Short mmCIF file of C-alpha atoms in Angstrom, two decimals:
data_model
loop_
_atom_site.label_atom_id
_atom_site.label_comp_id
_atom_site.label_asym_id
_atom_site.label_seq_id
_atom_site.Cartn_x
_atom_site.Cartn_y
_atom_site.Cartn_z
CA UNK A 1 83.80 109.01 60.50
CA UNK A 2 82.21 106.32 58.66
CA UNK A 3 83.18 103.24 60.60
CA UNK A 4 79.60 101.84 60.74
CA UNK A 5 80.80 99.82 63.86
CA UNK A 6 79.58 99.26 67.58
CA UNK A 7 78.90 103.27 69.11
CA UNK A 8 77.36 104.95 71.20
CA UNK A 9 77.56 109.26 70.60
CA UNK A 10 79.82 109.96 74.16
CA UNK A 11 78.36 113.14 74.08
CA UNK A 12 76.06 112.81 76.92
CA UNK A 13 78.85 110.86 79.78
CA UNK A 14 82.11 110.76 77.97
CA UNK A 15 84.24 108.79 80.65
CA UNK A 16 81.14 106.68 81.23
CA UNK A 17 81.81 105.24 78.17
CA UNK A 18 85.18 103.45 79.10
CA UNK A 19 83.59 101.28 81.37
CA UNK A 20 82.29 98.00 79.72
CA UNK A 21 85.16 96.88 78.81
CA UNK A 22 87.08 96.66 82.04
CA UNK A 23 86.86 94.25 84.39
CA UNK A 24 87.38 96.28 87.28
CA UNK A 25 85.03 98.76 87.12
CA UNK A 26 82.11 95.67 86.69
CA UNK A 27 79.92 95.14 83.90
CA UNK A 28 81.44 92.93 80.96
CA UNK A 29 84.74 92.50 80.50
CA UNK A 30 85.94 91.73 76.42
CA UNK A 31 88.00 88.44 76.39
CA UNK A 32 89.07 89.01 72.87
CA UNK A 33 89.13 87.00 69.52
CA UNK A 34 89.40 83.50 70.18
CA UNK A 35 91.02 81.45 67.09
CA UNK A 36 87.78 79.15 67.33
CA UNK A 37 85.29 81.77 67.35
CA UNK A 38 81.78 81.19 65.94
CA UNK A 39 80.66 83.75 63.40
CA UNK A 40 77.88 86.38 62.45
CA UNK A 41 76.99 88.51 59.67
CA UNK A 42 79.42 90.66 61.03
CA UNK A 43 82.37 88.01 61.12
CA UNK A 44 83.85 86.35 64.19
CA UNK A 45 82.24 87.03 67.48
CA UNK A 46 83.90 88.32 70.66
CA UNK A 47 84.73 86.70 73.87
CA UNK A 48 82.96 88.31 76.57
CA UNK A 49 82.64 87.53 80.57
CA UNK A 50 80.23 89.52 83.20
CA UNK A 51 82.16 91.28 85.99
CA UNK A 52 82.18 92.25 89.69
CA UNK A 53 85.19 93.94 91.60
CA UNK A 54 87.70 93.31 89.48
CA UNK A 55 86.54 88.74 89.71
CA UNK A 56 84.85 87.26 86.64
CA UNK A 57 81.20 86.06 87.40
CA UNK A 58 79.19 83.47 85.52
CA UNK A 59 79.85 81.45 82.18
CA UNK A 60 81.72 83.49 79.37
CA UNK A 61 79.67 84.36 75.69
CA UNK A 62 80.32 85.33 72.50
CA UNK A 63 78.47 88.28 71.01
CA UNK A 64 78.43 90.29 67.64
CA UNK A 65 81.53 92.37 67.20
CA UNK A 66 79.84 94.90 65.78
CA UNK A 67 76.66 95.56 67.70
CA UNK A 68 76.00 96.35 71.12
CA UNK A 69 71.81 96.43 70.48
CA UNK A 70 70.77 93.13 69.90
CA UNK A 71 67.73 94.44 67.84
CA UNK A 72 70.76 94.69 64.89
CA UNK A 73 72.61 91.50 65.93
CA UNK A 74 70.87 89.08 68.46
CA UNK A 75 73.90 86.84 67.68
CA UNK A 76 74.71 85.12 71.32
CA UNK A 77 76.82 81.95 72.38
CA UNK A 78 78.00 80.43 75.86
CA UNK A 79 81.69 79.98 75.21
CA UNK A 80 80.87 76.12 76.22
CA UNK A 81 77.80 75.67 74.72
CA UNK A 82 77.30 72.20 72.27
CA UNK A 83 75.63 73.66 69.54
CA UNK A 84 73.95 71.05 67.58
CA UNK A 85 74.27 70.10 63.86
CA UNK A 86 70.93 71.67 62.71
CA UNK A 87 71.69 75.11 64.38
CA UNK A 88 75.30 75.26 62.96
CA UNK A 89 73.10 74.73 59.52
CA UNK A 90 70.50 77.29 60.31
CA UNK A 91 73.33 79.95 61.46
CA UNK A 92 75.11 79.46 58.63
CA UNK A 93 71.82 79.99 55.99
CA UNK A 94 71.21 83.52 58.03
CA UNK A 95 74.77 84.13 57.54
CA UNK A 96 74.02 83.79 53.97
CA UNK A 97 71.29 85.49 53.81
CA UNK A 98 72.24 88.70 55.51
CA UNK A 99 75.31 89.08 52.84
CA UNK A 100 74.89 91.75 50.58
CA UNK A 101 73.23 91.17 47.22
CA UNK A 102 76.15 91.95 44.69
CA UNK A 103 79.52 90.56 44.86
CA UNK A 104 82.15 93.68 45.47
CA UNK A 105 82.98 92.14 41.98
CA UNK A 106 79.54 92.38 40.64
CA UNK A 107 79.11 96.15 41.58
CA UNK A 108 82.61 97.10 40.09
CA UNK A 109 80.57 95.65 36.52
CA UNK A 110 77.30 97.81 37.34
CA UNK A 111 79.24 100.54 37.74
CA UNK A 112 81.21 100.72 34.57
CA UNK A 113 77.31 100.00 32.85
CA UNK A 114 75.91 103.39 35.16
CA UNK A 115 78.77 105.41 33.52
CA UNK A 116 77.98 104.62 30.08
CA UNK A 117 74.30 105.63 30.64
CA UNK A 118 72.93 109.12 29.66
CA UNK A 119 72.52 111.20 32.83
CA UNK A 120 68.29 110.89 32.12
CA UNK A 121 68.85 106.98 33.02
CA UNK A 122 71.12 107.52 35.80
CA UNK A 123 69.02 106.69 38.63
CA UNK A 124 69.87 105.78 42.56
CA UNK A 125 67.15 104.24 44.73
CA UNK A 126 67.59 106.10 48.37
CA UNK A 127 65.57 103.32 50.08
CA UNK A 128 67.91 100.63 48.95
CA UNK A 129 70.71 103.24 49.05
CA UNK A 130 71.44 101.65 45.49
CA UNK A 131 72.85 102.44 41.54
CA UNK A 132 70.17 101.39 39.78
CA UNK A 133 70.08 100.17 36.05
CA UNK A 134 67.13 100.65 33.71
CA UNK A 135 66.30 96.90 33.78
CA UNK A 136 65.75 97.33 37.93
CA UNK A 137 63.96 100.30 37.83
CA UNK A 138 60.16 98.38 37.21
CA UNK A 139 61.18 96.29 40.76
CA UNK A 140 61.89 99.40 42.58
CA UNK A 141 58.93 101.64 41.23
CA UNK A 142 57.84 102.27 45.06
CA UNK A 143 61.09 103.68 46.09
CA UNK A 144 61.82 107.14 46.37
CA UNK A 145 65.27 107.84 43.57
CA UNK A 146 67.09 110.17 42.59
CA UNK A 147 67.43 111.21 38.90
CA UNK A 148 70.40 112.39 36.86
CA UNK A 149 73.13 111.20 38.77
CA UNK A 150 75.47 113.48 37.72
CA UNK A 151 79.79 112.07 37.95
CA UNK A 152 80.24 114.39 40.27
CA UNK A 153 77.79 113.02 43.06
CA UNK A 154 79.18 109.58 41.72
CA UNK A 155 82.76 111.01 43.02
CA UNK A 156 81.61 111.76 46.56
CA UNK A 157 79.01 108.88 47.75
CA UNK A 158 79.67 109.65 51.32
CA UNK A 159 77.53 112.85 49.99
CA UNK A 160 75.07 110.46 47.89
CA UNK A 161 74.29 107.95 50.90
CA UNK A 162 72.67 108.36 53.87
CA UNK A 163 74.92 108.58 56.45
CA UNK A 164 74.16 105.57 59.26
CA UNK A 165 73.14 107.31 62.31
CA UNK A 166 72.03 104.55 64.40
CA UNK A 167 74.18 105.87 67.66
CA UNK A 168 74.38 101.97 69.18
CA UNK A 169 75.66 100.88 66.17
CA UNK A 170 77.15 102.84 62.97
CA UNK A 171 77.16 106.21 64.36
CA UNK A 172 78.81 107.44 60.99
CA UNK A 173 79.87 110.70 61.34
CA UNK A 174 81.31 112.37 58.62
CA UNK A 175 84.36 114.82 58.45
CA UNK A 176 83.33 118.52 57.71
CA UNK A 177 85.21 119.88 54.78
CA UNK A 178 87.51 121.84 57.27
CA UNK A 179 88.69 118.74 58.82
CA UNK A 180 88.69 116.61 55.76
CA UNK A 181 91.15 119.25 54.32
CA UNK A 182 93.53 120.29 57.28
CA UNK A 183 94.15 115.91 57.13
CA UNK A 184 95.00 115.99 53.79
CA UNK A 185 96.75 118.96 53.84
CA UNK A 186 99.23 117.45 56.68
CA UNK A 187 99.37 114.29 55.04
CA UNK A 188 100.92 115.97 52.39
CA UNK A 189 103.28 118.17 54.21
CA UNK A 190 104.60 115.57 55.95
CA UNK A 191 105.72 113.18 52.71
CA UNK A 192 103.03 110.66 53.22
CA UNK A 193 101.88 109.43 49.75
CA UNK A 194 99.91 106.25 50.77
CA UNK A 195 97.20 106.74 53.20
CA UNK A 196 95.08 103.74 55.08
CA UNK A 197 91.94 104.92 55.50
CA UNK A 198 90.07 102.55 58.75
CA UNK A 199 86.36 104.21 58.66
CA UNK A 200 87.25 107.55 56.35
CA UNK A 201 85.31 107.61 53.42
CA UNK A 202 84.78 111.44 52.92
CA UNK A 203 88.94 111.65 53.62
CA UNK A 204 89.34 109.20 51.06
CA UNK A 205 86.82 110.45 48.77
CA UNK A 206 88.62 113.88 48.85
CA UNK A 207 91.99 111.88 47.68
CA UNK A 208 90.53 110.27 45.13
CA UNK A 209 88.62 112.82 44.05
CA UNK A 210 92.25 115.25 43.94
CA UNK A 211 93.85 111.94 41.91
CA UNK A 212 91.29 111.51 39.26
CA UNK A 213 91.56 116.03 38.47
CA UNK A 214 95.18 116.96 39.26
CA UNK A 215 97.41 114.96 37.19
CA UNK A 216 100.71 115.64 39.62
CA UNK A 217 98.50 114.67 42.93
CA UNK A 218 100.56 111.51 44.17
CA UNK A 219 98.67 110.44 46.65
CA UNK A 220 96.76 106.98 47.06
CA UNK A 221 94.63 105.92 49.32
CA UNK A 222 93.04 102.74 50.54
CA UNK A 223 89.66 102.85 52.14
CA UNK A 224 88.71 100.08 54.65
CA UNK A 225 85.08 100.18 56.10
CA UNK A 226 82.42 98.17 57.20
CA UNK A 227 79.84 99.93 55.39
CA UNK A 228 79.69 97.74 51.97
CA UNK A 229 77.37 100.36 49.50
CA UNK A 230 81.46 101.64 49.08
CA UNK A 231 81.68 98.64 47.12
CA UNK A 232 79.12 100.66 44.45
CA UNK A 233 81.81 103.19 44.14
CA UNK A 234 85.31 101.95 44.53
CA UNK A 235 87.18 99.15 42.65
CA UNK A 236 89.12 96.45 44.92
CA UNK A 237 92.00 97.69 44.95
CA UNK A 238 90.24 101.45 46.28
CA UNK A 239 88.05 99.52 48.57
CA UNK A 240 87.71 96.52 51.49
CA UNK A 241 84.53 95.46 53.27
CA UNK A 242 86.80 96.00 56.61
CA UNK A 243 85.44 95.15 60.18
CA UNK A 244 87.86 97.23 62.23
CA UNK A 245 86.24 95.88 65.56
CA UNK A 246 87.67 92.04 64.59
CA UNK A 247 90.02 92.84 62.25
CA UNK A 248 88.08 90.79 59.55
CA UNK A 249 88.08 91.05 56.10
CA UNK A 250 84.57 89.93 54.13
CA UNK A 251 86.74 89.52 50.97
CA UNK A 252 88.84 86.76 52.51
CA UNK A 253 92.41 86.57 51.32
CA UNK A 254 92.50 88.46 48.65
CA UNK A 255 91.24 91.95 50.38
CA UNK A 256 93.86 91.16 52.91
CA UNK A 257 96.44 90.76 50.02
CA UNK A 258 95.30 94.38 49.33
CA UNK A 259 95.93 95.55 51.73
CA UNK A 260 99.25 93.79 52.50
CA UNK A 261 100.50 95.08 48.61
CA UNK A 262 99.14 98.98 49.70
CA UNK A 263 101.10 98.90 52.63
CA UNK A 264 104.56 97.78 50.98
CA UNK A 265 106.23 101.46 50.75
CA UNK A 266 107.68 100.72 47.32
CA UNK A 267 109.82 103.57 45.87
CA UNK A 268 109.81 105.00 49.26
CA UNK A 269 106.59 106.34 49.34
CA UNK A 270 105.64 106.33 52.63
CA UNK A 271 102.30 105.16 54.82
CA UNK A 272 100.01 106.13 56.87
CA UNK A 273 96.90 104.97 58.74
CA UNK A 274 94.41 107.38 59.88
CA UNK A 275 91.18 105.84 61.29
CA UNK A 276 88.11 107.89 63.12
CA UNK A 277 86.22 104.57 64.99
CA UNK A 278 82.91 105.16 66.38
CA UNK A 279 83.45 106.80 69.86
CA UNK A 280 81.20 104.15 72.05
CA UNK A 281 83.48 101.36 70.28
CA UNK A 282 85.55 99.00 72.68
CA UNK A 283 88.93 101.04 72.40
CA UNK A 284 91.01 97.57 73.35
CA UNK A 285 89.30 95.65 70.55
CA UNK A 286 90.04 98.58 67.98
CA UNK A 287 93.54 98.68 69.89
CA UNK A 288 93.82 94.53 68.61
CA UNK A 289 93.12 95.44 65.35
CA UNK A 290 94.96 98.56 64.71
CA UNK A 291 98.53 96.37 66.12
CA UNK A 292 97.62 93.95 63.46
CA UNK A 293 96.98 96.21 60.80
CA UNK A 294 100.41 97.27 62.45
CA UNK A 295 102.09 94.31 61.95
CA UNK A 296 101.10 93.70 58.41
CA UNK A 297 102.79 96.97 57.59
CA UNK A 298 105.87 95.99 59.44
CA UNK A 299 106.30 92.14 57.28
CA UNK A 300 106.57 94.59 54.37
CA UNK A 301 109.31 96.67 55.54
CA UNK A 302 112.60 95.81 54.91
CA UNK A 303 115.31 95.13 57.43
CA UNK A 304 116.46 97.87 60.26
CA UNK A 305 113.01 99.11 61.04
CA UNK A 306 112.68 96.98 63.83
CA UNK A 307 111.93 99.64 66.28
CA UNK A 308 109.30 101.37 64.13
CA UNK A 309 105.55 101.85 63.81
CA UNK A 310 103.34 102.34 61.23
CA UNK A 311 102.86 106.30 61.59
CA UNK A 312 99.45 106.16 62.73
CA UNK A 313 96.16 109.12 63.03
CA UNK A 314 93.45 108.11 65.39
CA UNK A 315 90.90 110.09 65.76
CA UNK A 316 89.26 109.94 69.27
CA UNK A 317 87.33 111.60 71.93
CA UNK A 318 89.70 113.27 74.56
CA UNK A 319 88.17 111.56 77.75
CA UNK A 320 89.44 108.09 75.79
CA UNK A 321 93.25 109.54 76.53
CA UNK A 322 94.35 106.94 79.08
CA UNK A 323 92.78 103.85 77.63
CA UNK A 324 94.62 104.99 74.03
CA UNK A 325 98.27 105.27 76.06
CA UNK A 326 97.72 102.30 77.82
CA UNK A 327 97.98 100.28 74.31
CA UNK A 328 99.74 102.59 72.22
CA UNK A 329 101.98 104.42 75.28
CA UNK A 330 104.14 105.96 71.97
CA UNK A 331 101.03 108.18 71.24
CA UNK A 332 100.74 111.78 71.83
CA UNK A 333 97.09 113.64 71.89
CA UNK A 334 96.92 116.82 69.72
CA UNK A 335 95.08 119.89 69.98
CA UNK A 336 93.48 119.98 66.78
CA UNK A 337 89.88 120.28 67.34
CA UNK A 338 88.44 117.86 64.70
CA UNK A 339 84.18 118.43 63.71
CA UNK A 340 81.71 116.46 61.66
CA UNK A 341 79.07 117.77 59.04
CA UNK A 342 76.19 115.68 60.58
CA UNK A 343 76.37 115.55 64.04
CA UNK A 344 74.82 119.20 66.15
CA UNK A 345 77.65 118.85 68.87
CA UNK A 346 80.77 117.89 67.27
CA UNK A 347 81.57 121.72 65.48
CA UNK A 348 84.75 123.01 65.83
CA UNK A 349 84.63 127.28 66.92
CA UNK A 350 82.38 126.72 69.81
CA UNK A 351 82.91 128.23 73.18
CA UNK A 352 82.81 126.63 76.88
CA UNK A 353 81.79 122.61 76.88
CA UNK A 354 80.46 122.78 73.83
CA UNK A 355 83.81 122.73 71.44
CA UNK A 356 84.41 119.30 69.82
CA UNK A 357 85.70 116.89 72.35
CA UNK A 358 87.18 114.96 69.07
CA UNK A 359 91.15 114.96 68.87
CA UNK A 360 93.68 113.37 66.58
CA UNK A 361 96.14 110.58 68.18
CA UNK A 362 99.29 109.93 66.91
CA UNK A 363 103.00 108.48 67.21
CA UNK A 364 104.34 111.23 65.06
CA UNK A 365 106.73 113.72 66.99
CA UNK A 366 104.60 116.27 68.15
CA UNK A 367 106.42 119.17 66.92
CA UNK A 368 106.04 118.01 63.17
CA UNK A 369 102.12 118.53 63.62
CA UNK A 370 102.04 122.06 62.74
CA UNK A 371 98.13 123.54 63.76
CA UNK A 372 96.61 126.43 61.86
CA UNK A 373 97.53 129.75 63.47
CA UNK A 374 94.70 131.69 61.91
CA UNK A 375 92.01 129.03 63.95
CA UNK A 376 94.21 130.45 67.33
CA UNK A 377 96.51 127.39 67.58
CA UNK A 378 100.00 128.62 68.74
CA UNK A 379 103.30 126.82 69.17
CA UNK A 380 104.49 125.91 72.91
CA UNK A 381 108.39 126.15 73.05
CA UNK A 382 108.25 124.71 76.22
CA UNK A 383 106.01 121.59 75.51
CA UNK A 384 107.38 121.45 71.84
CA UNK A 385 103.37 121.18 70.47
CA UNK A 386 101.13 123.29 69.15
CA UNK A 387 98.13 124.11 71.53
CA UNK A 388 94.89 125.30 71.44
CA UNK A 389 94.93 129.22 72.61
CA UNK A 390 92.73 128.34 75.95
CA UNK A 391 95.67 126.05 76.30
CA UNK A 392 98.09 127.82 78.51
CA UNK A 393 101.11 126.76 80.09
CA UNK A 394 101.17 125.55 83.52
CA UNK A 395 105.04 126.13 85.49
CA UNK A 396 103.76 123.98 88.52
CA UNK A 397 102.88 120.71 85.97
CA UNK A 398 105.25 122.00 83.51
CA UNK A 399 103.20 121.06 80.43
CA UNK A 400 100.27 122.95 78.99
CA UNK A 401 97.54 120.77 80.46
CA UNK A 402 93.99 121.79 78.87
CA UNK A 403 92.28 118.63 77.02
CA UNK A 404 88.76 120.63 76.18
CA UNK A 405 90.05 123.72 74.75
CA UNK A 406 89.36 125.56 78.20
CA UNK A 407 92.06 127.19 80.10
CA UNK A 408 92.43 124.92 83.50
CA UNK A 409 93.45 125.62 86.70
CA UNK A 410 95.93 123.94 89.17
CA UNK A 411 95.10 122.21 92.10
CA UNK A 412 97.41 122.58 94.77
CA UNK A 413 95.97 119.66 97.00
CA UNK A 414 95.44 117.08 93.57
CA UNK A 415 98.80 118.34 92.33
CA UNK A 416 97.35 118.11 89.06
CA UNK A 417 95.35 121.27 86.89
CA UNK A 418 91.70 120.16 86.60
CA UNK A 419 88.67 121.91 84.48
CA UNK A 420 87.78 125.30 85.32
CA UNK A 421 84.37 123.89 86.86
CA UNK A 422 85.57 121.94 89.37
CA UNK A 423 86.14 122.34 93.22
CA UNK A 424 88.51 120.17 95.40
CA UNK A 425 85.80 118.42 97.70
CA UNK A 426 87.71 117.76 101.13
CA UNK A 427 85.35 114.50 101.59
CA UNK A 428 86.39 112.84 98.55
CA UNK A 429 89.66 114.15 98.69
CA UNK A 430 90.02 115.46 94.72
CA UNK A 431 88.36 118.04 92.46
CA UNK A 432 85.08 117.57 91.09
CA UNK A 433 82.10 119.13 90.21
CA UNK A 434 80.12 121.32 92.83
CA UNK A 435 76.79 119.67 92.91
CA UNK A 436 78.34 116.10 92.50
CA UNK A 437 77.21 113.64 95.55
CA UNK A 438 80.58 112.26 97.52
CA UNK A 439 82.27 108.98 97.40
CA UNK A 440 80.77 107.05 99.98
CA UNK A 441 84.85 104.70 100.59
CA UNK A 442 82.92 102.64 103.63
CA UNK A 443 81.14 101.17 100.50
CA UNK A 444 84.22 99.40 98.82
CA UNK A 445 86.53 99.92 96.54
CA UNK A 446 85.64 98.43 93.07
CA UNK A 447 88.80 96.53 92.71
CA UNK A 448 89.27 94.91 95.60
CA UNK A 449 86.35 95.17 97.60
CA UNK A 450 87.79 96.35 100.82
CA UNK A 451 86.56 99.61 102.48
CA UNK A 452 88.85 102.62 102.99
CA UNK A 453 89.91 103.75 99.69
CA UNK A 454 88.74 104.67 96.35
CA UNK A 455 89.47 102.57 92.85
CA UNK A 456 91.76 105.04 92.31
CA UNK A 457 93.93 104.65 95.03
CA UNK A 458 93.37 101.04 95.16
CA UNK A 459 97.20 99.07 96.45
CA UNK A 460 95.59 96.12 94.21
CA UNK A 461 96.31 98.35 91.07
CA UNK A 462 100.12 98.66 91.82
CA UNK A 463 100.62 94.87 92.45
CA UNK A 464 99.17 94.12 88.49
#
């Protein structure tokens, strides 16, 4: 939802989309945040290096955190590049220049003016997805507005703006109100009375929305997003410009002591993060900033936590499973179909391929995430979960195995239950689709190079 980040939909090749990011499977391989990292609009670049087999190739770059398409961030460095004096100077004006026009400070003031205007002067421009006040409305005369901007649309903006569909780099889906509510709901029902919100806006509207009508609703939340027209909305303490990619905050010190003073759990009211990235985001640089988001909520805890986490929601494609465990191995994938208002595929209630591949992550104990029985979620005594109903119980695996909703079937030869479409292939020696063209092993495998054997079965991989 919202995160306005690097994406790409997933939709069309969902395990394609783990690739970039690892070195063996070749491409680019992310390096990480180095402490001397040059900046963008977006805030400190990435380390990056090309890739082949598993060996870095060539000089290493930095690139835009944010963007993959260079048509929204051409920013681009070789990591030892001498960059001279006048385009430090130059970099640093576009910088500048590409900042948003208000202050978050500025728009807290406009808003507090809107408010006090009658509802005939209430006016938003949709072209420069703005508030507008009658002394800007003669500069903006050519933009399509809307009129009478009533407190309620002022109380849900992610319903006011448009939502940033650009799939290579916002991709801002929003939850649909079945989602948005089921959260809450469990939020609730599991004593959480502070949520972080990493690139939730409609989740957090809907809390603020509950606090401001229902004077014994207790829960707070703090939204952190890289989409700034928030700012229009939400006071700094309800709001941070957030880059979750980077873990950078635009407001400097004092967003981050924000967030540090949301996360304290004074009186015992406890925390929790819940964060929907875009899916075509670099899971191990969300994973970076997630541990330090992590780690800011563990310097406010008090002594004989030591062993604890944050409790923690990510929302994620399935098919991103195994890159999620392999930095957060204390996480457990849920059922719980999750689906978006704006986006065709992503609908929860649809049959065959087409259900929402979108699942909730979490370090909670399983058992405590109770699913809704009435949407055909039942509880697995065996597994100690809740499951989908396609989700049945396999005695061979011992675990109810199903990540699509579909019921799957075992494979006696992979030793492993596979989708219901698949066919062990004798050639490539594992189950996979019918019409697929086989592994060709006298080409090399991708790790080491050496013919024989697949990436999968790679001896390199056991030796790391």
């Amino acid at each position: 939802e919202g995160g306005g980040n690097m994406a790409a939909s997933g939709e069309s090749d969902p395990e394609g989309l783990c690739g970039p990011e690892r070195a063996g499977a070749g491409g680019l391989a992310l390096l990480g945040l180095a402490p001397s990292a040059p900046s963008c609009p977006h805030g400190p670049a990435l380390l990056f290096v090309k890739t082949s087999q598993g060996r870095e190739e060539g000089r290493r770059f930095y690139a835009c955190s944010a963007c993959r398409d260079r048509k929204d961030c051409n920013f681009f460095q070789w990591e030892d590049e001498k960059v001279s004096e006048t385009r430090l100077a130059a970099r640093e004006e576009y910088n500048r220049n590409h900042r948003p026009s208000f202050t978050h400070r500025q728009n807290v003031e406009r808003y507090k003016n809107f408010v006090l205007l009658p509802l005939s002067k209430r006016r938003f421009c949709q072209e420069c997805q703005q508030l507008l006040l009658p002394a800007e409305w003669e500069k903006h005369s050519n933009h399509q507005f809307l009129c009478d901007i009533s407190t309620v649309q002022l109380k849900s903006p992610s319903q006011l703006l448009y939502p940033l569909e650009n799939k290579k780099t916002n991709a801002q889906y929003l939850f649909a109100g079945r989602s948005c509510r089921f959260l809450l709901d469990l939020i609730i029902d599991l004593g959480f009375r502070r949520v972080l919100s990493v690139g939730t806006p409609r989740l957090h509207e809907m809390i603020q929305s509950k606090a401001s009508q229902e004077e014994d609703f207790k829960v707070r939340s703090l939204l952190l997003d890289i989409d700034f027209r928030y700012s229009q909305f939400y006071t700094e303490d309800e709001f941070c410009h957030y880059n979750m990619f980077n873990h950078y905050f635009f407001g400097g010190k004092a967003a981050r002591e924000t967030c540090r003073k949301f996360l304290y759990q004074d009186n015992g009211e406890r925390v929790i993060m819940v964060t929907d990235p875009p899916f075509g985001g670099l899971v191990e640089a969300l994973a970076s900033s997630f541990k330090k988001l992590m780690a800011m909520w563990k310097e406010t805890e008090k002594e004989g936590q030591d062993n604890q986490e944050m409790p923690m929601f990510w929302i994620f494609p399935y098919f991103f499973e195994s890159r999620i465990l392999e930095f957060f191995p204390s996480f457990t994938m849920m059922d719980y179909q999750v689906d978006y208002d704006n986006h065709a595929l992503y609908k929860h209630g649809k049959t065959g391929r087409r259900q929402s591949p979108v699942r909730i992550f979490t370090n909670l104990t399983p058992s405590m995430i109770v699913l809704p029985v009435e949407e055909g979620y039942r509880f697995c005594t065996i597994c100690q979960r809740y499951v989908s109903s396609g989700n049945q119980h396999c005695e061979i695996c011992n675990s109810c195995t199903s990540k699509d909703g579909r019921q799957w079937k075992h494979c006696v030869l992979c030793n492993k239950c596979v989708k219901p479409s698949w066919f062990h292939c004798n050639n490539c020696n594992c189950c996979t689709l019918s019409n697929h063209t086989c592994e060709k092993t006298d080409a090399g495998c991708f790790v080491c190079g050496k013919a024989g054997h697949k990436r999968s079965t790679c001896p390199s991989l056991s030796c790391t």
